[in-house]
Amino acid sequence: MAKFTFHGLMAPTFAPFHSDGSLKLDVIPAYAKHLRSTGVTGVWVNGTAGEGMSMTVAERKKVAEAWIACKKDVGTVLIQCGAGCLLDTQELARHAESLGACGIAVFPCIFDKPRNTDELVDYMVEVAKACPRTPLFYYHIPMKTQVNLSMSEFLQKGVERIPTLSGLKFTDGDVSGEGKKCLKVAGGSLTIFNGFDEHLQEAVGQGFSCGVNVCYNFSAHHAADILSLMKAGKVEEAKEAQKAIVNLLGVIFKQTGGFTVAGVKAAMTILTGLDVGSSRLPVKPFTPAMKEALRADLAARGMIK
């Protein structure tokens, strides 16, 4: 297995749906070209923004296949295969490896949760057996999984038992504490993705070199500015670029009081012209009135080109 390396912007892609709720796969080639044109060089497929847990195994395979077919445009394709049970996770991981995915990510079982890092490593060992030739990543998102263990401890134990363990997505606010510790595991050889848009500048300041953030879908230029400004040592300017991301997300989250897939999918359509459809239940879709209110708010703040 070749060593996994990635630096820069990886977009957590949206699952596109028709108005009847069926998959709208024909939009993905244009979606991929849009991402490439904005400087995004990787995609994280079937994750939280991608509504992986709201799709069937068969649907998730189709979405994965569609993105692999666009690999020439997006570069690195990482497929999130975490599911409701280990067997489904293994089936999805096996399928992703057969497609030639650049990496596979999984979250833990979220019903019978791992109680400690040893149990989490045990679970990941079983997942790795289904995709032994592909870099494996853990998806740390305690706000969704309610699994909030030490990720540096997990990585330290995991690399001893899982040859393909290549890092994790750190969707956690503690980038300056636990996140920084993760960067140092295995001599700094692992890939640790920042997972929160709101913490990108702080994360880069701590040594993160890549992120999987939802705003990369429709506003990648702000994130690209942060990376280049931090590299140039222009910290205060980078903080201003971070404020631009926070302000944009504040407008998008206004009607729901926080992140929902419905809001960011509506923003994607408004800001890029790519219609990725509505969210699936249990995430309540935006109504036409909500979409128009969002469009008006974005326009009033000069956020629509």
PDB file of N, CA, C and O in Angstrom, residues 256 260-263 278-287 290:
ATOM      1  N   THR A 256     -32.197  27.841  10.865  1.00  0.00           N
ATOM      2  CA  THR A 256     -32.276  26.562  11.577  1.00  0.00           C
ATOM      3  C   THR A 256     -31.549  26.590  12.915  1.00  0.00           C
ATOM      4  O   THR A 256     -31.573  25.597  13.652  1.00  0.00           O
ATOM      5  N   THR A 260     -27.417  22.298   9.430  1.00  0.00           N
ATOM      6  CA  THR A 260     -28.231  21.198   8.918  1.00  0.00           C
ATOM      7  C   THR A 260     -27.834  20.989   7.464  1.00  0.00           C
ATOM      8  O   THR A 260     -27.432  21.934   6.769  1.00  0.00           O
ATOM      9  N   VAL A 261     -27.923  19.752   7.003  1.00  0.00           N
ATOM     10  CA  VAL A 261     -27.616  19.463   5.607  1.00  0.00           C
ATOM     11  C   VAL A 261     -28.556  20.241   4.688  1.00  0.00           C
ATOM     12  O   VAL A 261     -28.171  20.684   3.603  1.00  0.00           O
ATOM     13  N   ALA A 262     -29.805  20.436   5.133  1.00  0.00           N
ATOM     14  CA  ALA A 262     -30.779  21.168   4.325  1.00  0.00           C
ATOM     15  C   ALA A 262     -30.277  22.566   3.995  1.00  0.00           C
ATOM     16  O   ALA A 262     -30.381  23.032   2.849  1.00  0.00           O
ATOM     17  N   GLY A 263     -29.721  23.253   4.974  1.00  0.00           N
ATOM     18  CA  GLY A 263     -29.258  24.616   4.773  1.00  0.00           C
ATOM     19  C   GLY A 263     -28.075  24.708   3.834  1.00  0.00           C
ATOM     20  O   GLY A 263     -28.042  25.564   2.935  1.00  0.00           O
ATOM     21  N   SER A 278     -32.843  18.499  -2.253  1.00  0.00           N
ATOM     22  CA  SER A 278     -33.127  18.709  -0.834  1.00  0.00           C
ATOM     23  C   SER A 278     -32.514  17.610   0.019  1.00  0.00           C
ATOM     24  O   SER A 278     -31.997  16.614  -0.498  1.00  0.00           O
ATOM     25  N   SER A 279     -32.597  17.796   1.308  1.00  0.00           N
ATOM     26  CA  SER A 279     -32.145  16.781   2.251  1.00  0.00           C
ATOM     27  C   SER A 279     -33.219  15.708   2.418  1.00  0.00           C
ATOM     28  O   SER A 279     -34.388  15.931   2.100  1.00  0.00           O
ATOM     29  N   ARG A 280     -32.798  14.563   2.907  1.00  0.00           N
ATOM     30  CA  ARG A 280     -33.733  13.485   3.222  1.00  0.00           C
ATOM     31  C   ARG A 280     -34.105  13.529   4.696  1.00  0.00           C
ATOM     32  O   ARG A 280     -33.309  13.918   5.548  1.00  0.00           O
ATOM     33  N   LEU A 281     -35.316  13.095   4.981  1.00  0.00           N
ATOM     34  CA  LEU A 281     -35.707  12.934   6.372  1.00  0.00           C
ATOM     35  C   LEU A 281     -34.798  11.909   7.037  1.00  0.00           C
ATOM     36  O   LEU A 281     -34.347  10.974   6.382  1.00  0.00           O
ATOM     37  N   PRO A 282     -34.451  12.121   8.317  1.00  0.00           N
ATOM     38  CA  PRO A 282     -35.132  13.002   9.276  1.00  0.00           C
ATOM     39  C   PRO A 282     -34.712  14.472   9.230  1.00  0.00           C
ATOM     40  O   PRO A 282     -35.224  15.257  10.022  1.00  0.00           O
ATOM     41  N   VAL A 283     -33.771  14.838   8.333  1.00  0.00           N
ATOM     42  CA  VAL A 283     -33.420  16.257   8.216  1.00  0.00           C
ATOM     43  C   VAL A 283     -34.492  16.946   7.382  1.00  0.00           C
ATOM     44  O   VAL A 283     -34.669  16.639   6.208  1.00  0.00           O
ATOM     45  N   LYS A 284     -35.222  17.858   7.998  1.00  0.00           N
ATOM     46  CA  LYS A 284     -36.328  18.525   7.321  1.00  0.00           C
ATOM     47  C   LYS A 284     -35.812  19.431   6.210  1.00  0.00           C
ATOM     48  O   LYS A 284     -34.995  20.317   6.443  1.00  0.00           O
ATOM     49  N   PRO A 285     -36.280  19.227   4.976  1.00  0.00           N
ATOM     50  CA  PRO A 285     -35.807  20.050   3.852  1.00  0.00           C
ATOM     51  C   PRO A 285     -36.218  21.511   4.011  1.00  0.00           C
ATOM     52  O   PRO A 285     -37.196  21.833   4.678  1.00  0.00           O
ATOM     53  N   PHE A 286     -35.464  22.396   3.367  1.00  0.00           N
ATOM     54  CA  PHE A 286     -35.851  23.802   3.311  1.00  0.00           C
ATOM     55  C   PHE A 286     -37.105  23.935   2.452  1.00  0.00           C
ATOM     56  O   PHE A 286     -37.225  23.310   1.407  1.00  0.00           O
ATOM     57  N   THR A 287     -38.017  24.761   2.889  1.00  0.00           N
ATOM     58  CA  THR A 287     -39.197  25.076   2.083  1.00  0.00           C
ATOM     59  C   THR A 287     -38.799  26.108   1.026  1.00  0.00           C
ATOM     60  O   THR A 287     -37.756  26.772   1.145  1.00  0.00           O
ATOM     61  N   MET A 290     -38.091  29.357   2.676  1.00  0.00           N
ATOM     62  CA  MET A 290     -36.809  29.390   3.373  1.00  0.00           C
ATOM     63  C   MET A 290     -35.662  29.602   2.389  1.00  0.00           C
ATOM     64  O   MET A 290     -34.708  30.343   2.664  1.00  0.00           O
TER      65      MET A 290
END
